Amino acid sequence: MKKTFKIVLFTALAIGCCGSIDAKKKQKFEVDPDLPMSIRMTQSEIIRNPEGWMLDFSKGLKWNYCHGLECQSFLDVHDHYIDNKKYAKIVAPFYTYVKEFADTIINEKGIIYGYKKSNYNLDHVNPGKILFRLYEREQDPRYKIAMDTLRSQLASQPRTSEGGFWHKRVYPFQMWLDGIYMGEPYYAQYTATFDADNEAAYADIVNQFLLVAKRTYDKETGLYRHAWDEIKALPWSDKSGRSAHVWGRALGWYTMALVDVLEILPDDTPNRESLLTILQGIFDRLPAYQDPETGAWYQVVDYPDSTDNYQEISCTAMFACSIAKGVRLGYLDDTLLPVAERAYQGICEHYLSFDAEGKTLLHQICSVAGLSSDRDGSYDYYVNQTKTIDNDPKGVGPFILLCIEMDRIENEEQPSAVNNTPAQTCLLYTSDAADELDGV
């Protein structure tokens, strides 16, 4: 007989000005081992975090990219299965969970609790992506006010001399691959939804990708390093301003951003083909760094043979998801699908487990890695000065998204034809082209 695990959850809502939390109702979630993995993972996360603000191991209300990443994945699970009679009732509460999180942290005036525009932190733009679907369905004006607030941040975000967004106000003149994911998909979705004729905005979005590619390209690997410091003020930057290594998750953020934004941009956007070329170039090279036994990629991607380097599951899920979605949308050749499938199977076989209550556990996720005056971006820093934890949102969210893409493959959603735009029409980043780039 099939065993079903039941957990009682409490749902909390904010009262008044977002800060006060009160129990409102009880809701039962079940972890059924026969459900699709994306549903099981979502249910497990909701059981562990009965309120959306609790995600990312939070002790209080927090507007952060990790909350946005996981809530976005929960909405994707909801949308993927809601029209399937077999799963509709199971996934319907996922939407409610995300909505209650939004209603807890955004008050009736549209003010986001704890958010400060003056910080100019791109990380705080990312969670705004959940509001597009909430606003489309609910037409609650507070969501639109919050979205406008985040868009206004991008309008005045400090920039490098070439026009690239600073990652944060406290990281002046720095562009990080991470920041492209945090800002550009939101920027593109806002433009497509509310300002579709704004060609300058689309051009600006594309330019962010091209600038960071130009400045972080590593011609030895054909991949992209973590970040770039225009003024070369910090110890992690070399004479060109680049950081020293290809950090897995940073590159994963970038590939996911490429696939997400390509899906949104109008086909006739100038230099859109350049983004395709960059995406295809990355996945021409990344399979060579995949571990053949586990299907995983390493924390420092380009050092797979180092004995102390570790396999890192957030970047593994990100790369595999980017491949699967890229193939489905026609951005990547379907010969790459076995690479994504190997990664997915490897995660399930080597880095996934289940507790006594049936909750899904995801292991070997780098908790955090960054660059600053005391984080030098060295190999030793990424490998020996970081720690791995279980169920970190930065791994769980991409894994859920990967599970959805694997379900689409299993159910034979036909991929689109690959766009093989001739390279000479694109801003192409190869070792030859890089030599011609200023400062590279």
Coordinates of C-alpha atoms in Angstrom, one line a residue:
M1 CA 0.0 0.0 0.0
K2 CA 1.2 3.4 -0.9
K3 CA 2.4 5.4 2.1
T4 CA 1.4 9.0 2.4
F5 CA 2.9 11.5 4.8
K6 CA 0.8 14.2 6.3
I7 CA 2.0 17.3 8.1
V8 CA -0.1 20.0 9.6
L9 CA 1.0 23.5 8.7
F10 CA 0.1 26.9 10.1
T11 CA -0.4 29.8 7.8
A12 CA 0.5 33.2 9.1
L13 CA -0.5 36.6 7.7
A14 CA 0.8 40.1 8.4
I15 CA -1.5 42.4 10.2
G16 CA -1.3 46.2 9.6
C17 CA 2.1 47.2 8.5
C18 CA 3.7 43.9 7.5
G19 CA 5.7 43.4 10.7
S20 CA 3.1 41.6 12.9
I21 CA 2.4 38.0 12.2
D22 CA -0.6 36.0 13.4
A23 CA -1.8 32.4 12.9
K24 CA -4.9 32.4 10.7
K25 CA -5.6 28.8 9.7
K26 CA -4.4 25.3 9.5
Q27 CA -3.7 23.6 6.2
K28 CA -2.6 20.0 5.5
F29 CA 0.1 19.2 3.0
E30 CA 1.0 15.6 1.9
V31 CA 4.2 14.2 0.6
D32 CA 3.2 11.4 -1.7
P33 CA 6.1 9.4 -3.0
D34 CA 4.3 8.7 -6.2
L35 CA 4.0 12.4 -7.1
P36 CA 6.3 14.1 -9.7
M37 CA 9.5 15.2 -8.0
S38 CA 8.8 19.0 -8.5
I39 CA 5.6 18.6 -6.5
R40 CA 7.3 16.5 -3.8
M41 CA 10.1 19.0 -3.4
T42 CA 7.7 21.9 -3.2
Q43 CA 5.6 20.2 -0.6
S44 CA 8.7 19.3 1.4
E45 CA 9.9 23.0 1.4
I46 CA 6.4 24.2 2.5
I47 CA 6.4 21.7 5.3
R48 CA 9.8 22.9 6.4
N49 CA 8.8 26.5 6.0
P50 CA 5.1 26.9 6.8
E51 CA 5.2 30.6 5.9
G52 CA 6.9 32.0 2.8
W53 CA 9.0 34.4 4.9
M54 CA 10.6 31.4 6.6
L55 CA 12.3 30.3 3.4
D56 CA 16.1 30.7 3.3
F57 CA 16.3 29.8 7.0
S58 CA 14.9 33.3 7.9
K59 CA 13.9 34.2 11.4
G60 CA 11.9 37.2 10.4
L61 CA 10.3 39.0 7.4
K62 CA 12.8 39.4 4.6
W63 CA 12.6 40.5 0.9
N64 CA 15.4 38.6 -0.7
Y65 CA 16.4 36.9 -3.9
C66 CA 16.3 33.5 -2.3
H67 CA 12.6 33.9 -1.4
G68 CA 11.9 35.1 -4.9
L69 CA 13.7 32.2 -6.5
E70 CA 11.8 29.5 -4.5
C71 CA 8.5 31.2 -4.7
Q72 CA 8.9 31.6 -8.5
S73 CA 9.6 27.9 -8.7
F74 CA 6.5 27.1 -6.7
L75 CA 4.4 29.2 -9.0
D76 CA 6.0 27.4 -12.0
V77 CA 5.0 24.0 -10.4
H78 CA 1.5 25.4 -9.9
D79 CA 1.2 26.6 -13.5
H80 CA 2.6 23.5 -15.0
Y81 CA 0.2 21.1 -13.3
I82 CA -2.9 23.2 -12.5
D83 CA -4.7 22.1 -15.6
N84 CA -4.0 18.4 -15.0
K85 CA -7.0 17.0 -13.2
K86 CA -4.7 14.5 -11.4
Y87 CA -2.7 17.2 -9.7
A88 CA -4.8 20.3 -9.7
K89 CA -6.0 20.1 -6.2
I90 CA -2.5 19.2 -5.0
V91 CA -0.8 22.2 -6.5
A92 CA -3.5 24.8 -6.0
P93 CA -2.2 25.7 -2.5
F94 CA 1.2 26.5 -3.9
Y95 CA -0.3 29.7 -5.4
T96 CA -1.9 30.6 -2.1
Y97 CA 1.4 30.1 -0.3
V98 CA 3.2 32.5 -2.5
K99 CA 0.3 35.0 -2.4
E100 CA 0.3 35.0 1.3
F101 CA 4.0 35.6 1.4
A102 CA 3.5 38.6 -0.9
D103 CA 0.6 39.9 1.2
T104 CA 2.7 39.5 4.4
I105 CA 5.6 41.5 3.2
I106 CA 3.9 44.1 1.0
N107 CA 1.4 46.3 2.8
E108 CA -1.8 47.8 1.5
K109 CA 0.1 50.9 0.2
G110 CA 2.4 48.8 -1.9
I111 CA 5.4 49.3 0.5
I112 CA 7.8 46.4 0.6
Y113 CA 8.8 45.6 4.2
G114 CA 12.5 46.2 4.7
Y115 CA 13.2 47.3 1.2
K116 CA 15.4 50.4 0.6
K117 CA 15.8 51.6 -2.9
S118 CA 18.8 53.7 -1.8
N119 CA 20.8 50.4 -1.3
Y120 CA 20.6 49.8 -5.1
N121 CA 20.9 46.1 -4.5
L122 CA 20.1 44.0 -7.6
D123 CA 19.4 41.1 -5.3
H124 CA 16.3 42.8 -4.1
V125 CA 14.9 43.2 -7.6
N126 CA 14.7 39.4 -8.2
P127 CA 11.8 38.6 -5.8
G128 CA 9.6 41.1 -7.7
K129 CA 9.2 38.5 -10.5
I130 CA 6.6 36.7 -8.4
L131 CA 4.4 39.8 -8.6
F132 CA 3.7 39.6 -12.3
R133 CA 1.5 36.5 -12.0
L134 CA -0.1 37.7 -8.8
Y135 CA -1.0 41.0 -10.3
E136 CA -2.3 39.4 -13.5
R137 CA -4.6 37.2 -11.5
E138 CA -5.6 39.4 -8.6
Q139 CA -5.3 43.0 -10.0
D140 CA -4.3 44.1 -6.6
P141 CA -2.9 47.6 -7.0
R142 CA -0.3 47.1 -4.2
Y143 CA 1.5 44.6 -6.4
K144 CA 1.8 47.1 -9.2
I145 CA 3.0 49.8 -6.9
A146 CA 5.7 47.4 -5.6
M147 CA 6.7 46.5 -9.2
D148 CA 6.9 50.1 -10.1
T149 CA 9.2 50.7 -7.1
L150 CA 11.6 48.0 -8.3
R151 CA 11.6 49.3 -11.8
S152 CA 12.4 52.8 -10.6
Q153 CA 15.4 51.3 -8.8
L154 CA 16.7 50.0 -12.2
A155 CA 16.1 53.4 -13.7
S156 CA 18.5 55.1 -11.3
Q157 CA 20.8 52.1 -10.6
P158 CA 24.5 53.3 -10.5
R159 CA 26.4 52.2 -13.5
T160 CA 29.9 51.6 -14.8
S161 CA 31.4 54.0 -17.3
E162 CA 30.1 51.6 -20.0
G163 CA 26.6 51.5 -18.7
G164 CA 26.7 48.3 -16.7
F165 CA 24.7 48.1 -13.5
W166 CA 26.7 48.1 -10.2
H167 CA 25.9 44.9 -8.4
K168 CA 25.1 46.9 -5.2
R169 CA 25.8 50.4 -3.9
V170 CA 28.2 48.8 -1.5
Y171 CA 30.0 47.1 -4.4
P172 CA 30.7 50.2 -6.5
F173 CA 31.8 49.8 -10.2
Q174 CA 31.4 46.0 -10.0
M175 CA 29.4 43.8 -12.3
W176 CA 28.8 40.2 -11.2
L177 CA 27.3 37.4 -13.2
D178 CA 24.9 36.9 -10.3
G179 CA 23.5 40.4 -10.8
I180 CA 22.5 39.7 -14.3
Y181 CA 20.0 37.0 -13.1
M182 CA 18.9 39.3 -10.2
G183 CA 18.0 42.2 -12.5
E184 CA 17.6 41.5 -16.1
P185 CA 14.7 38.9 -16.2
Y186 CA 12.7 41.3 -14.0
Y187 CA 13.7 44.3 -16.2
A188 CA 12.7 42.3 -19.3
Q189 CA 9.4 41.1 -17.9
Y190 CA 8.4 44.5 -16.7
T191 CA 9.2 46.0 -20.1
A192 CA 7.2 43.3 -22.0
T193 CA 4.3 43.6 -19.6
F194 CA 3.9 47.4 -19.1
D195 CA 6.2 49.2 -21.6
A196 CA 6.4 46.9 -24.6
D197 CA 7.3 49.7 -27.1
N198 CA 10.3 50.8 -25.1
E199 CA 13.1 49.7 -27.5
A200 CA 15.7 51.5 -25.4
A201 CA 14.9 49.3 -22.4
Y202 CA 15.3 46.1 -24.5
A203 CA 18.6 47.5 -25.8
D204 CA 19.7 48.2 -22.2
I205 CA 18.9 44.7 -21.1
V206 CA 20.8 43.1 -23.9
N207 CA 23.7 45.4 -23.2
Q208 CA 24.0 44.3 -19.6
F209 CA 24.6 40.7 -20.8
L210 CA 27.1 41.8 -23.4
L211 CA 29.1 44.1 -21.0
V212 CA 29.5 41.5 -18.3
A213 CA 30.4 38.9 -21.0
K214 CA 33.0 41.2 -22.5
R215 CA 34.6 41.9 -19.1
T216 CA 34.5 38.4 -17.5
Y217 CA 35.3 36.2 -20.5
D218 CA 38.1 33.7 -19.8
K219 CA 39.7 32.8 -23.1
E220 CA 41.5 29.7 -21.7
T221 CA 38.2 28.0 -20.9
G222 CA 35.7 29.8 -23.1
L223 CA 33.6 30.4 -19.9
Y224 CA 33.0 33.5 -17.8
R225 CA 34.5 34.4 -14.4
H226 CA 32.5 35.4 -11.4
A227 CA 32.8 39.2 -11.6
W228 CA 34.6 42.4 -12.8
D229 CA 35.8 45.5 -11.0
E230 CA 36.1 48.5 -13.3
I231 CA 38.4 50.4 -10.9
K232 CA 40.4 47.3 -9.9
A233 CA 40.2 48.4 -6.3
L234 CA 39.8 45.1 -4.5
P235 CA 42.3 42.2 -4.1
W236 CA 40.1 39.7 -6.0
S237 CA 40.5 41.6 -9.3
D238 CA 43.4 41.1 -11.7
K239 CA 45.0 43.7 -14.0
S240 CA 41.9 43.6 -16.2
G241 CA 39.6 43.8 -13.2
R242 CA 38.3 40.2 -13.5
S243 CA 38.1 37.8 -10.6
A244 CA 40.3 34.7 -10.8
H245 CA 37.9 31.8 -11.3
V246 CA 34.8 30.4 -13.0
W247 CA 32.5 29.9 -10.0
G248 CA 29.8 27.4 -10.8
R249 CA 26.8 29.2 -9.3
A250 CA 27.7 32.5 -10.8
L251 CA 27.9 31.0 -14.2
G252 CA 24.6 29.2 -13.5
W253 CA 22.9 32.4 -12.7
Y254 CA 24.1 33.8 -16.0
T255 CA 22.9 30.8 -18.1
M256 CA 19.5 30.8 -16.4
A257 CA 19.2 34.6 -17.0
L258 CA 20.1 34.1 -20.7
V259 CA 17.4 31.5 -21.3
D260 CA 14.8 33.4 -19.3
V261 CA 15.4 36.8 -21.0
L262 CA 15.7 35.3 -24.5
E263 CA 12.2 33.9 -24.0
I264 CA 10.9 37.4 -23.2
L265 CA 12.8 39.6 -25.7
P266 CA 11.0 40.4 -29.0
D267 CA 12.6 38.4 -31.8
D268 CA 13.7 41.6 -33.6
T269 CA 15.6 43.1 -30.6
P270 CA 19.0 44.3 -31.8
N271 CA 21.8 42.0 -30.7
R272 CA 19.5 39.3 -29.5
E273 CA 21.4 36.9 -31.6
S274 CA 24.5 37.8 -29.6
L275 CA 22.9 36.4 -26.5
L276 CA 22.2 33.1 -28.3
T277 CA 25.8 32.9 -29.4
I278 CA 27.0 33.4 -25.8
L279 CA 24.6 30.8 -24.5
Q280 CA 25.6 28.3 -27.2
G281 CA 29.2 29.0 -26.6
I282 CA 29.0 28.2 -22.9
F283 CA 27.3 24.9 -23.6
D284 CA 29.8 24.0 -26.3
R285 CA 32.4 24.0 -23.4
L286 CA 30.6 23.1 -20.2
P287 CA 29.9 19.4 -20.9
A288 CA 33.7 18.8 -20.8
Y289 CA 33.7 19.8 -17.2
Q290 CA 30.8 17.6 -16.1
D291 CA 31.7 14.6 -13.9
P292 CA 31.1 11.5 -16.0
E293 CA 30.0 9.4 -13.0
T294 CA 27.6 11.7 -11.1
G295 CA 26.7 14.2 -13.8
A296 CA 27.6 17.0 -11.5
W297 CA 29.7 20.1 -12.0
Y298 CA 32.2 21.4 -9.5
Q299 CA 32.3 24.4 -7.2
V300 CA 35.2 25.8 -9.2
V301 CA 34.1 24.7 -12.6
D302 CA 37.4 24.6 -14.5
Y303 CA 39.3 22.6 -11.8
P304 CA 37.4 19.3 -11.9
D305 CA 40.5 17.2 -11.3
S306 CA 41.6 19.0 -8.1
T307 CA 41.3 16.6 -5.1
D308 CA 39.7 19.2 -2.7
N309 CA 37.3 20.7 -5.2
Y310 CA 33.7 19.6 -4.5
Q311 CA 30.7 18.8 -6.6
E312 CA 28.1 21.6 -6.2
I313 CA 24.5 21.0 -6.7
S314 CA 23.0 24.5 -7.2
C315 CA 25.2 25.1 -10.3
T316 CA 24.5 21.5 -11.5
A317 CA 20.8 22.1 -11.4
M318 CA 21.2 25.5 -13.0
F319 CA 23.2 24.3 -15.9
A320 CA 20.9 21.3 -16.5
C321 CA 17.8 23.4 -16.3
S322 CA 19.3 26.0 -18.7
I323 CA 20.1 23.2 -21.2
A324 CA 16.7 21.6 -21.0
K325 CA 14.8 24.8 -21.3
G326 CA 17.2 26.1 -23.9
V327 CA 16.6 23.0 -26.0
R328 CA 12.8 23.2 -25.5
L329 CA 12.8 26.8 -26.7
G330 CA 15.1 26.1 -29.7
Y331 CA 18.1 28.0 -28.3
L332 CA 20.3 24.9 -27.9
D333 CA 20.7 21.7 -30.0
D334 CA 18.9 18.7 -28.7
T335 CA 22.2 16.7 -28.7
L336 CA 22.8 18.5 -25.3
L337 CA 19.8 16.8 -23.7
P338 CA 21.8 13.8 -22.5
V339 CA 24.0 16.2 -20.6
A340 CA 21.0 17.6 -18.7
E341 CA 19.5 14.2 -18.1
R342 CA 22.8 12.9 -16.8
A343 CA 22.9 15.8 -14.3
Y344 CA 19.3 15.3 -13.2
Q345 CA 19.7 11.5 -12.7
G346 CA 23.0 12.2 -10.9
I347 CA 21.3 14.6 -8.5
C348 CA 18.5 12.1 -7.8
E349 CA 20.9 9.2 -7.3
H350 CA 23.7 10.9 -5.3
Y351 CA 22.5 14.1 -3.8
L352 CA 18.8 13.5 -2.9
S353 CA 17.4 11.7 0.1
F354 CA 14.2 11.4 2.1
D355 CA 13.7 11.8 5.8
A356 CA 11.4 9.6 8.0
E357 CA 8.4 11.7 7.1
G358 CA 9.0 11.5 3.4
K359 CA 10.3 15.0 2.9
T360 CA 12.8 15.4 0.1
L361 CA 16.3 16.6 1.1
L362 CA 18.7 18.2 -1.4
H363 CA 22.4 18.0 -0.4
Q364 CA 25.8 19.6 -1.2
I365 CA 24.7 23.2 -1.9
C366 CA 27.2 26.0 -1.4
S367 CA 25.7 28.2 1.3
V368 CA 27.2 31.5 0.0
A369 CA 30.2 32.8 -1.9
G370 CA 31.0 36.3 -2.8
L371 CA 33.7 38.8 -3.4
S372 CA 34.9 41.6 -1.2
S373 CA 38.0 43.0 0.6
D374 CA 38.1 39.9 2.8
R375 CA 36.9 37.4 0.2
D376 CA 39.7 37.2 -2.4
G377 CA 38.0 34.9 -5.0
S378 CA 40.9 32.5 -4.9
Y379 CA 40.6 28.8 -5.4
D380 CA 41.2 28.3 -1.7
Y381 CA 38.4 30.7 -0.9
Y382 CA 35.8 29.0 -3.1
V383 CA 36.7 25.5 -2.0
N384 CA 38.0 25.7 1.6
Q385 CA 36.4 28.8 3.0
T386 CA 32.8 28.0 1.9
K387 CA 30.5 25.4 3.4
T388 CA 27.7 23.3 1.9
I389 CA 24.3 22.8 3.5
D390 CA 21.1 21.0 2.7
N391 CA 17.9 22.5 1.2
D392 CA 19.4 25.9 0.5
P393 CA 17.0 27.8 -1.7
K394 CA 19.7 28.5 -4.2
G395 CA 19.8 24.8 -5.0
V396 CA 16.2 23.9 -4.3
G397 CA 14.7 26.5 -6.6
P398 CA 16.7 25.6 -9.7
F399 CA 16.2 21.8 -8.9
I400 CA 12.4 22.3 -8.9
L401 CA 12.7 24.2 -12.2
L402 CA 14.9 21.4 -13.6
C403 CA 12.3 18.8 -12.5
I404 CA 9.6 20.6 -14.5
E405 CA 11.8 20.7 -17.6
M406 CA 12.5 16.9 -17.2
D407 CA 8.7 16.3 -16.9
R408 CA 8.2 18.2 -20.2
I409 CA 10.8 16.0 -21.8
E410 CA 9.3 12.9 -20.5
N411 CA 5.9 13.9 -21.8
E412 CA 7.4 14.7 -25.1
E413 CA 6.9 18.4 -25.5
Q414 CA 8.6 18.9 -28.8
P415 CA 11.6 21.3 -28.8
S416 CA 11.6 24.3 -31.2
A417 CA 14.0 24.4 -34.1
V418 CA 17.4 25.6 -33.0
N419 CA 18.3 29.2 -34.0
N420 CA 21.7 28.8 -35.6
T421 CA 22.3 32.4 -36.5
P422 CA 25.6 32.8 -38.3
A423 CA 28.3 33.8 -35.8
Q424 CA 29.5 36.7 -38.0
T425 CA 26.2 38.6 -37.3
C426 CA 26.7 38.3 -33.6
L427 CA 28.9 39.8 -31.0
L428 CA 30.8 36.6 -30.5
Y429 CA 33.0 35.9 -27.5
T430 CA 35.8 33.4 -28.5
S431 CA 39.4 33.5 -27.7
D432 CA 40.2 35.2 -31.0
A433 CA 37.4 37.8 -30.5
A434 CA 38.4 38.4 -26.9
D435 CA 41.9 39.6 -27.9
E436 CA 40.1 42.4 -29.8
L437 CA 38.1 43.5 -26.9
D438 CA 39.2 46.6 -25.0
G439 CA 40.6 45.6 -21.6
V440 CA 40.4 41.9 -22.0

